[in-house]
Coordinates of C-alpha atoms and ligand atoms in Angstrom, one line a residue:
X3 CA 50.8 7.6 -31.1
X4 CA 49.2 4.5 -31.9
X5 CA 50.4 0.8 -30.6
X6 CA 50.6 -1.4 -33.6
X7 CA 52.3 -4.2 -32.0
X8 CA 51.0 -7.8 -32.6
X9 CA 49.6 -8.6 -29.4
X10 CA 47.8 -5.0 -29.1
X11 CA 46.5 -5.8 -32.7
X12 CA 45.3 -9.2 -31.0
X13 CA 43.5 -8.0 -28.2
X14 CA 41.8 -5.1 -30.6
X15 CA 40.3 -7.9 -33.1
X16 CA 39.5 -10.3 -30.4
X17 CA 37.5 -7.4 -28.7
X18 CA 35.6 -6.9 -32.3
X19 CA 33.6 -10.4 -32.4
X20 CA 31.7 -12.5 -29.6
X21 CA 31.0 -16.3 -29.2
X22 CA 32.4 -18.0 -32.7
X23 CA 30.0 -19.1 -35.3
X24 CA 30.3 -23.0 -35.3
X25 CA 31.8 -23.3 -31.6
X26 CA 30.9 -23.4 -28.5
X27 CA 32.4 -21.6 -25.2
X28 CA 33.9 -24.0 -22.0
X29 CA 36.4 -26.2 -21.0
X30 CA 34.5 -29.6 -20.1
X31 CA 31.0 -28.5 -20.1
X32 CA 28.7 -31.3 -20.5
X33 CA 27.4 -29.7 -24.0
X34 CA 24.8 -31.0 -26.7
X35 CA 24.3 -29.8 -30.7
X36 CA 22.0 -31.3 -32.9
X37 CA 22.7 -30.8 -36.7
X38 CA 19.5 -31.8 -37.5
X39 CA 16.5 -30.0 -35.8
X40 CA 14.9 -32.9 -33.0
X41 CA 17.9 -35.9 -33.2
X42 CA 19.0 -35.1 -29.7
X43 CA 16.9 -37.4 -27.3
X44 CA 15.9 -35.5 -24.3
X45 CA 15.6 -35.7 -21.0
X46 CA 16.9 -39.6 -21.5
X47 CA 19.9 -41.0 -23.4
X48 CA 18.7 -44.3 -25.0
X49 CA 15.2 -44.3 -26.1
X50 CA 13.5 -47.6 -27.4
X51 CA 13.8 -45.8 -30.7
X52 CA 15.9 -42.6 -31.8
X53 CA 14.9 -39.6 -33.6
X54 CA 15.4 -39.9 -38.0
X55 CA 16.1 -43.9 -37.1
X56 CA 19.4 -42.9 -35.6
X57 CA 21.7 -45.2 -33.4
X58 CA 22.4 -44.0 -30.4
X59 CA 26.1 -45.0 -28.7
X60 CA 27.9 -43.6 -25.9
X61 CA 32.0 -43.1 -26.3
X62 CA 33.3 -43.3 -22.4
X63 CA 36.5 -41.5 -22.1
X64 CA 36.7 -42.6 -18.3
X65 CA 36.2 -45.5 -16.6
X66 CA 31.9 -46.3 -15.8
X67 CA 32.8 -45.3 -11.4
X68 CA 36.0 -42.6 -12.4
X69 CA 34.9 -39.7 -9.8
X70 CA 32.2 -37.6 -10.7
X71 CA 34.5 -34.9 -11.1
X72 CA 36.7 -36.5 -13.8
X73 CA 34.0 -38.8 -15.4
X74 CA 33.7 -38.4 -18.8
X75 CA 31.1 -39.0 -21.0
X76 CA 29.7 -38.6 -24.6
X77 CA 26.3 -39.7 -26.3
X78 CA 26.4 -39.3 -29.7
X79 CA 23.2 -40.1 -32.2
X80 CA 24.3 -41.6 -35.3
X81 CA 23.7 -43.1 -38.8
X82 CA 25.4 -46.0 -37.5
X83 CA 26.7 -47.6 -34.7
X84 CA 30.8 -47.6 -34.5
X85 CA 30.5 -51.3 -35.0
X86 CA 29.7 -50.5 -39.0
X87 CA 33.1 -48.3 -39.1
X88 CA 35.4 -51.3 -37.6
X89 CA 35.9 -54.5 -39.8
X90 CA 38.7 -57.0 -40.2
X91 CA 42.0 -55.0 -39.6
X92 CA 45.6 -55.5 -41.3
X93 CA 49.0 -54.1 -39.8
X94 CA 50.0 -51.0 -41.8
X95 CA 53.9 -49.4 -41.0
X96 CA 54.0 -45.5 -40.2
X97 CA 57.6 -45.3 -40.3
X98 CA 58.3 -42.2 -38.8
X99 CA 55.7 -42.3 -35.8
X100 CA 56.8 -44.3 -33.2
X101 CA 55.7 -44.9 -29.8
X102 CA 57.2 -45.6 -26.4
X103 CA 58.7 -47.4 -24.5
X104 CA 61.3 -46.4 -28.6
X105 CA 64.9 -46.5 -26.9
X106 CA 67.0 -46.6 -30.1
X107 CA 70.7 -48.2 -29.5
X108 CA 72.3 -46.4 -31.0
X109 CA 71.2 -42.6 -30.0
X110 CA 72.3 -40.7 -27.4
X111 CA 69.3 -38.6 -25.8
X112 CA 71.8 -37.7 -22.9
X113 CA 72.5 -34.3 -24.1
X114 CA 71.3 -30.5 -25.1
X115 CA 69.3 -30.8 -28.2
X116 CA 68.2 -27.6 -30.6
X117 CA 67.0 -28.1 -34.2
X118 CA 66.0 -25.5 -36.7
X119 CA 62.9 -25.8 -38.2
X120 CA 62.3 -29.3 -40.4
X121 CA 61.9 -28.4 -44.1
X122 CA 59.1 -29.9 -46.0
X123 CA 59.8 -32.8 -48.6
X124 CA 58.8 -32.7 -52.1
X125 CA 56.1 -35.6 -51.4
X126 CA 52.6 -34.7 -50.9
X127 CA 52.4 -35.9 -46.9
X128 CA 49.0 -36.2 -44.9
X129 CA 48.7 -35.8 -41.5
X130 CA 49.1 -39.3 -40.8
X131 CA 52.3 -40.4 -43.3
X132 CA 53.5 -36.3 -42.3
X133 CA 54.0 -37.1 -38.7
X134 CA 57.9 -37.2 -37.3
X135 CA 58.6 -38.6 -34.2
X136 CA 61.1 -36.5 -32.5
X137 CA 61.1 -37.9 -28.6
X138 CA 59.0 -40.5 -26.8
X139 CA 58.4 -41.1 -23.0
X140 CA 57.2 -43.6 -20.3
X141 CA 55.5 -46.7 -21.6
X142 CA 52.2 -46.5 -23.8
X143 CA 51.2 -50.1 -22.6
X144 CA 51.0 -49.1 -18.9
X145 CA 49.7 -45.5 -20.5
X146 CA 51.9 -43.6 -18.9
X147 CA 54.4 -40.8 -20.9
X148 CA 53.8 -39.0 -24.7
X149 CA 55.9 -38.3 -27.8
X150 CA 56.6 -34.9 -29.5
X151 CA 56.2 -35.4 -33.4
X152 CA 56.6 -32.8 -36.2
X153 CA 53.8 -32.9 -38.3
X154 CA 54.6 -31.4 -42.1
X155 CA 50.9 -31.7 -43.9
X156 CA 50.4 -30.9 -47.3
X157 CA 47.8 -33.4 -48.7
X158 CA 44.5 -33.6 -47.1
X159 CA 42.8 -37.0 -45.7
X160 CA 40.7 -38.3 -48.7
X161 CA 38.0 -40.9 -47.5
X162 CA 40.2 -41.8 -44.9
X163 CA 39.7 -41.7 -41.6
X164 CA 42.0 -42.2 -38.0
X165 CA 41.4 -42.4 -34.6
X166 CA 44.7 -43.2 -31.5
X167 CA 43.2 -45.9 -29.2
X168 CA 46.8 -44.6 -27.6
X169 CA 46.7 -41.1 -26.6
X170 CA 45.0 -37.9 -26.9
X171 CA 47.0 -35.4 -29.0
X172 CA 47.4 -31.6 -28.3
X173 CA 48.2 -29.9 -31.3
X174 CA 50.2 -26.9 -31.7
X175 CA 50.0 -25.6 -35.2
X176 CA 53.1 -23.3 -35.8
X177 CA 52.2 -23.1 -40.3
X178 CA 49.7 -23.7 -42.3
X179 CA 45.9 -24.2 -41.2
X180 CA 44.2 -26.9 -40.9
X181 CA 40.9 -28.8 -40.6
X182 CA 40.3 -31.3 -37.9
X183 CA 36.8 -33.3 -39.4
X184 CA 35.7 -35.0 -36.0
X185 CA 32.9 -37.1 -35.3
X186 CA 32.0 -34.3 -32.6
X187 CA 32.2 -31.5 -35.0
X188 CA 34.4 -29.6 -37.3
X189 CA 37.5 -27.4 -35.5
X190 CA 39.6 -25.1 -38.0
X191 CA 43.0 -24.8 -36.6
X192 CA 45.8 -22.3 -37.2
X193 CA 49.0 -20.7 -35.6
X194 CA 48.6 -19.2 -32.3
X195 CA 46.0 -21.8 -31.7
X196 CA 45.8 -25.1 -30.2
X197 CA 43.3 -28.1 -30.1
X198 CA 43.0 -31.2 -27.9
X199 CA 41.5 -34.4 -29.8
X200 CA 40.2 -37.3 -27.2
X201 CA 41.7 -40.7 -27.7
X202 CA 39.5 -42.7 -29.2
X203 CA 37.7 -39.8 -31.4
X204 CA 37.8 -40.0 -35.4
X205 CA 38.5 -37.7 -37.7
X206 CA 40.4 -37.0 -40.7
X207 CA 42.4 -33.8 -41.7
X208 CA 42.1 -31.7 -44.5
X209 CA 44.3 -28.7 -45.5
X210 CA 43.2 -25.2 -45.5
X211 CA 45.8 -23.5 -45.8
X212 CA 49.2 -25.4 -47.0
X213 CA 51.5 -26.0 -46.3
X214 CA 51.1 -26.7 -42.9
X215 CA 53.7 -27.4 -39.8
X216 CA 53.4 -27.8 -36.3
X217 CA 53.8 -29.9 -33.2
X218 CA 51.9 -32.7 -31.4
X219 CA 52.0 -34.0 -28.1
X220 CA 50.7 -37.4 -27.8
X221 CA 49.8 -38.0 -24.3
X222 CA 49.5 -41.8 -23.4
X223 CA 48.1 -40.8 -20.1
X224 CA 45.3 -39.5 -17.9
X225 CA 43.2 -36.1 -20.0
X226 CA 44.3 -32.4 -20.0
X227 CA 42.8 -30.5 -17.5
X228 CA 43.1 -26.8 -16.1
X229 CA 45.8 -26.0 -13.9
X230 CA 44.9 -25.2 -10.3
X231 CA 45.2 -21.8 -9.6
X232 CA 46.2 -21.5 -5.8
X233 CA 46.3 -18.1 -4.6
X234 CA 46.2 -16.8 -8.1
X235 CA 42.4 -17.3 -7.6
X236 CA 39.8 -17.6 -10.1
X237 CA 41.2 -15.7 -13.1
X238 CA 43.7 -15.0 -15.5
X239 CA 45.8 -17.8 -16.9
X240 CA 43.7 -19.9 -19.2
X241 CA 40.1 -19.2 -18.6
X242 CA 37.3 -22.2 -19.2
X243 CA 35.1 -19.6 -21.4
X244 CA 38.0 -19.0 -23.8
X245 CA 37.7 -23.1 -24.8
X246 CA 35.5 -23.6 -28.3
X247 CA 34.2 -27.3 -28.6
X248 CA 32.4 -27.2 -31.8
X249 CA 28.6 -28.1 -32.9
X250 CA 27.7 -31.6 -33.9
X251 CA 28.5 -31.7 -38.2
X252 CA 28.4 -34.6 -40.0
X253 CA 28.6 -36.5 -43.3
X254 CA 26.6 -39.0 -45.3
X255 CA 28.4 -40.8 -47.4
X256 CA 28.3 -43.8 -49.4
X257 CA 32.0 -44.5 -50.9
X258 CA 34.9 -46.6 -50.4
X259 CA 37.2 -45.6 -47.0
X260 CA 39.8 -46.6 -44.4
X261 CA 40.1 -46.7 -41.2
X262 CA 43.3 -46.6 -39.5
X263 CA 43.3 -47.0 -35.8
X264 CA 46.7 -46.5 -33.8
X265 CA 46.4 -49.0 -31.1
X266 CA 49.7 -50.0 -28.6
X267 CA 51.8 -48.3 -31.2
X268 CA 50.4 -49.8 -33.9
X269 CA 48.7 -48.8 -36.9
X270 CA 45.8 -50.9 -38.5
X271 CA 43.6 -50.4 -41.2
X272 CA 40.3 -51.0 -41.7
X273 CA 38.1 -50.7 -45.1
X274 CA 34.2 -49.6 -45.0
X275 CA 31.9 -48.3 -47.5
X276 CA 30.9 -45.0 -45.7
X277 CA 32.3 -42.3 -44.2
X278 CA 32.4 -43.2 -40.0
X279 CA 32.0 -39.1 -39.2
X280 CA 27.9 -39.9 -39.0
X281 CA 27.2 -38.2 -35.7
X282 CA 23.8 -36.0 -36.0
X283 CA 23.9 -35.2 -32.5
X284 CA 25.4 -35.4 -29.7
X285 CA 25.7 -34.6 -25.6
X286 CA 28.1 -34.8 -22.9
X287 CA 31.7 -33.6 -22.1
X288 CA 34.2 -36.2 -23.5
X289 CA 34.5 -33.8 -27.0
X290 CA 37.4 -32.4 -28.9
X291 CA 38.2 -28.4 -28.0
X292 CA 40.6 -25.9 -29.5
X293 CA 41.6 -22.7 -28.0
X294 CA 43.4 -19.4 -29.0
X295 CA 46.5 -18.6 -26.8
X296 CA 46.5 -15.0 -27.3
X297 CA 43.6 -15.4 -25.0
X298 CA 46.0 -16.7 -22.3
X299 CA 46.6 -13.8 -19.4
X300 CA 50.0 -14.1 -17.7
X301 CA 50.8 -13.2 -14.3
X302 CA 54.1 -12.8 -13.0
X303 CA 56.8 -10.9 -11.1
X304 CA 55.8 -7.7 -10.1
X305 CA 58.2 -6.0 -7.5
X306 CA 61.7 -8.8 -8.0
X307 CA 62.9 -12.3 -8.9
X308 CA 61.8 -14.9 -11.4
X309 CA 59.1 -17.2 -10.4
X310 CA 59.1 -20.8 -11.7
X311 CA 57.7 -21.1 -15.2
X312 CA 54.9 -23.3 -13.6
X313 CA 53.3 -20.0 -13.7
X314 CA 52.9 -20.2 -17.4
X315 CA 50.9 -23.4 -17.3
X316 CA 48.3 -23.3 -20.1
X317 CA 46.9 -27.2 -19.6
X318 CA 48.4 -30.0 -17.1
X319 CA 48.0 -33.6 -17.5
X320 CA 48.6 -35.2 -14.4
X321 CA 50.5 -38.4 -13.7
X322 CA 48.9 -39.8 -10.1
X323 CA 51.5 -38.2 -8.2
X324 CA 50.1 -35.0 -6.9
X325 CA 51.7 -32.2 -8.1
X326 CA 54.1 -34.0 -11.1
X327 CA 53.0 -33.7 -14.1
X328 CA 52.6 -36.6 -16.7
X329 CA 52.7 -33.3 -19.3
X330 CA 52.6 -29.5 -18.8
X331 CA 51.6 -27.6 -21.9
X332 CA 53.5 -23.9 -20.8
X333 CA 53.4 -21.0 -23.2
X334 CA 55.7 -18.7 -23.2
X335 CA 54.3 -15.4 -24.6
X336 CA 54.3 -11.7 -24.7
X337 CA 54.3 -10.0 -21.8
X338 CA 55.7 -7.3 -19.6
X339 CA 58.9 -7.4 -17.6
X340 CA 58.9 -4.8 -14.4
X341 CA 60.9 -7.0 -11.5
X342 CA 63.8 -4.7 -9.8
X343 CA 67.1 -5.5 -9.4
X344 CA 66.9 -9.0 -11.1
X345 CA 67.9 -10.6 -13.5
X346 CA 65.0 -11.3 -16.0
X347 CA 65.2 -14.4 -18.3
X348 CA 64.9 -17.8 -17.3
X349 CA 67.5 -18.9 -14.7
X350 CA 70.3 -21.6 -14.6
X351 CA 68.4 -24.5 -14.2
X352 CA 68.7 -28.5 -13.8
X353 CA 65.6 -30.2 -13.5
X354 CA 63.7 -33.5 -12.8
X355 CA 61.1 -32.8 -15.2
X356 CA 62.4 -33.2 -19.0
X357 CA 61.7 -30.2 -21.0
X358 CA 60.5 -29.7 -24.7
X359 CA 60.5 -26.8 -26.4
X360 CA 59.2 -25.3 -30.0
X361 CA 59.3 -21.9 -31.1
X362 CA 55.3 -20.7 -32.9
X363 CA 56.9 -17.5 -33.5
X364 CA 59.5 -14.1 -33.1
X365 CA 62.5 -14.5 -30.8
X366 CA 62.7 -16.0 -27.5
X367 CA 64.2 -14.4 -24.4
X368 CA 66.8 -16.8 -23.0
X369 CA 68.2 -17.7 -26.6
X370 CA 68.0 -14.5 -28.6
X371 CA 69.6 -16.2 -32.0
X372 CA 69.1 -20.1 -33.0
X373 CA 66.2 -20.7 -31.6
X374 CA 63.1 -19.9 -34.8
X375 CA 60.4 -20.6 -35.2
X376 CA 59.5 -24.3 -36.6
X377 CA 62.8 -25.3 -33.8
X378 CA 62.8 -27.1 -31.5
X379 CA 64.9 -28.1 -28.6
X380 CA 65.2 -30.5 -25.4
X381 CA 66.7 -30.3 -22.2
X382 CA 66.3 -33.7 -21.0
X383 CA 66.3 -34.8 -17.3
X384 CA 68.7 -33.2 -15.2
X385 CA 71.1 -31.7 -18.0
X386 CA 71.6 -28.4 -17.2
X387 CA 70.6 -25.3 -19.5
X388 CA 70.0 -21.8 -19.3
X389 CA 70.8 -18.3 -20.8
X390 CA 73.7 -18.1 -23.5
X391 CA 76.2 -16.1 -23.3
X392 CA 74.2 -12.8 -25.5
X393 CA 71.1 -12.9 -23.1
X394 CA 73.4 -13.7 -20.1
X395 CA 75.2 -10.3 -20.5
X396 CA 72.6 -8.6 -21.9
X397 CA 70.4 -9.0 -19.1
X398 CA 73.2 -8.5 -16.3
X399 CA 73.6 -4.9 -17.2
X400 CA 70.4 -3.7 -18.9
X401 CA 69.0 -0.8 -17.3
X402 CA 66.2 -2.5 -15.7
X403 CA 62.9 0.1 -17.0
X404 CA 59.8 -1.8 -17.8
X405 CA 60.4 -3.7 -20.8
X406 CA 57.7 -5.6 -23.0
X407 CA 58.6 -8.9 -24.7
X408 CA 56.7 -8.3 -27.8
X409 CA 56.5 -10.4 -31.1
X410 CA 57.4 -14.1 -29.1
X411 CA 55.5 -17.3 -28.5
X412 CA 56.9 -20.1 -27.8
X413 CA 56.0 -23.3 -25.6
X414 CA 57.5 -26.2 -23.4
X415 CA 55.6 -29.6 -23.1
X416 CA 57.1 -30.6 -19.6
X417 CA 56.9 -34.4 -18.3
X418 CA 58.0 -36.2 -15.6
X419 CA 59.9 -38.8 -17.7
X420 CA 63.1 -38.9 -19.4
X421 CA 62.6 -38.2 -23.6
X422 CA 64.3 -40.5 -25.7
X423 CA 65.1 -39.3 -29.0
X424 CA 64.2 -41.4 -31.9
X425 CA 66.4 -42.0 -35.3
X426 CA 64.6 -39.4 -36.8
X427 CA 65.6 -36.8 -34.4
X428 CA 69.1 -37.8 -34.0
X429 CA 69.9 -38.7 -37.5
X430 CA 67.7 -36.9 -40.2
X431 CA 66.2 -33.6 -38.3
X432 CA 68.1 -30.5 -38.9
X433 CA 69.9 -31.0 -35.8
X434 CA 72.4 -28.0 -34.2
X435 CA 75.4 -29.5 -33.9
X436 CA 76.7 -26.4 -32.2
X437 CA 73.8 -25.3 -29.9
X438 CA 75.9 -27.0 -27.0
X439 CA 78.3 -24.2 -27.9
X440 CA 76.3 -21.3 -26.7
X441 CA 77.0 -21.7 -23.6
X442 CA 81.3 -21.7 -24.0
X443 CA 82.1 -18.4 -24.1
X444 CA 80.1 -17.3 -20.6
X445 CA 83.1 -16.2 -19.1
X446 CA 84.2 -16.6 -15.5
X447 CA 84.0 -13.4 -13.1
X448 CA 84.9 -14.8 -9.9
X449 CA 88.3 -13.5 -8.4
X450 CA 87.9 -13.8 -4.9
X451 CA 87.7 -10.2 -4.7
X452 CA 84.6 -8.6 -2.5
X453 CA 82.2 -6.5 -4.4
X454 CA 83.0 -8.2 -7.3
X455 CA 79.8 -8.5 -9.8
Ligands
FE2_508 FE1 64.3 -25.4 -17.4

């Protein structure tokens, strides 16, 4: 008998090709990629003149004396210096991105939240005028927090151009592929794959494959970064090889262009007469990445009980208290169940962490109807959640044999501040006005009686 499941079918293909063409392995190596043969300086970083009368520029994404550790660093070689891309700027409105601190009055984000997948509109949306705010958090002036947006892309970035002073964003494509055209490089980007593009890094966005939806996470704070593993060791979870930055591209192009900058929550534009994605070469570790989450290797319980889902921790952006996360990216994907005598989903929980959650694909184990894929939902700070009533019952009395959740991805982005939902959210998403009620009919057992389960 052959296993055609999806994630067997995964682990076949992925076994069938080696490093990608265009990419290159590790999370946070200090790479370099010429495009053309000789630009990259070496041994040295500024030489009195650059290779094919380049400029060279360096793009800090740490401060000069961050740790050695965390200090990040890019040189890039280029056509011309960033100062050529960045004249006068006007205020532009992007109504449906917003930015924290975004507490609407009249909104209550005190509550369990599910929405079904948001439909595209009839209007040809890039990835900039496609973007819908769903929840923001913290305060991006102090640049602490992030927002979850919605992006719905079906028009591709014509000489125009964008970079967030504000954030990096980890995107989560769930339809639809896309192209992310980075100064760094060029990363292709579809479902079951996410990518991480630095603050401060411009691109634009074309569509590969429309059209395309999927979720952001705009994260005002300090970078992603690899969980620590603890006793886990040095394996399994996300592993650093398993990371693609790609090799220097870039264009040379004379033509009218914009560049809109997001900056405090704000979006300016700028107008130049070149494309700004000049970048020959470049070295250094401050560089956009993507990375395939069927590559992600779970661990979990093997004899009884549920661990915490801190176990599931794909990327972790920390907030300067040790151990609290500003975000957690945590995906939630197939894998077997085996624990004894327990009872397998997620538990009853209420937590201080506030957490977000979208659906990439099949059926999730806690909520076995209402949550598909393109949902979302929230379980904000300390509002409790759990099973529904199906998966509670199910689960109590399923004959416990190893059991293999097949066919599901879905993910959580987890911070340590309460999410405020924006207009949007509340008012015009395809909120589930009932989702609070699948928890009513879990019925009371308790009688007082001994032995009772
Ligand atoms: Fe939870």
């Amino acid at each position: 008998m052959t296993d055609q499941s999806p994630s067997r079918r995964m682990v076949q293909d992925r076994n069938a090709q080696g490093t990608h063409p265009g990419y290159m392995p590790g999370f946070g190596n200090d790479f370099e990629t010429e495009a053309l043969p000789g630009a990259l300086p070496q041994g040295m970083n500024s030489p009195q003149k650059c290779e094919y009368g380049l400029y060279g520029e360096q793009l800090s994404g740490t401060a000069f004396t961050a740790p050695s550790h965390q200090n990040e660093r890019t040189w890039c070689y280029r056509i011309r210096p960033s100062v050529k891309h960045s004249r006068r700027y006007t205020k532009i409105d992007l109504p449906y991105w917003k930015t924290a601190p975004h507490v609407v009055e009249d909104v209550i984000s005190l509550g369990q939240y599910r929405w079904d997948p948001v439909p595209h509109s009839d209007t040809p949306l890039t990835w900039l005028t496609g973007m819908r705010t769903m929840t923001t958090a913290g305060d991006v002036n102090t640049q602490v927090g992030m927002a979850s947006h919605i992006y719905l892309v079906t028009a591709s970035m014509v000489d125009e151009y964008f970079y967030s002073a504000d954030s990096e964003i980890l995107i989560v494509p769930q339809e639809g592929t896309l192209r992310f055209f980075t100064e760094l490089g060029i990363i292709d980007l579809a479902p079951q794959e996410i990518a991480i593009i630095p603050r401060g890094l411009l691109y634009r966005v074309e569509v590969v494959e429309g059209p395309a939806r999927g979720f952001v996470c705009e994260n005002y704070g300090q970078k992603f970064e690899l969980p620590g593993r603890g006793p886990i060791g040095a394996n399994c979870m996300a592993n650093r090889r398993d990371f693609k930055t790609p090799v220097a591209a870039f264009e040379d192009r004379e033509v009218p262009s914009t560049v809109t900058v997001k900056w405090c929550g704000q979006f300016h534009v700028t107008e130049i007469g070149h494309s700004p994605l000049d970048v020959v070469a470049w070295h250094g570790n401050y560089a956009p990445v993507k990375y395939d989450l069927t590559t992600y290797c779970p661990v979990g319980a093997i004899l009884f009980d549920h661990p915490d889902p801190s176990i599931f921790t794909v990327l972790t952006a920390p907030s300067g208290v040790p151990g609290t996360a500003n975000i957690d990216f945590v995906l939630f994907r197939e894998r077997w169940m085996v624990a004894e005598d327990t009872f397998r989903p997620p538990w009853y929980h209420k937590n201080i962490m506030s957490e977000l959650m979208g659906n990439i694909y099949g059926q999730y184990d806690a909520k076995p109807q209402g949550f598909v894929p393109g949902g979302m939902s929230l379980h904000n700070m300390m509002l409790p959640h759990g099973p529904d009533r199906e998966a509670f019952e199910g689960a109590s009395s399923a004959e416990l044999a190893p059991h293999k959740l097949d066919d599901t991805m879905s993910f959580m982005f987890e911070t340590r501040f309460p999410q405020h939902l924006t207009a949007f959210a509340a008012k015009e998403a395809p909120l589930q006005d009932d989702y609070i009620d699948c928890w009513t009919s879990l019925e009371k057992k308790f009688d007082g009686t001994p032995g009772t389960k």
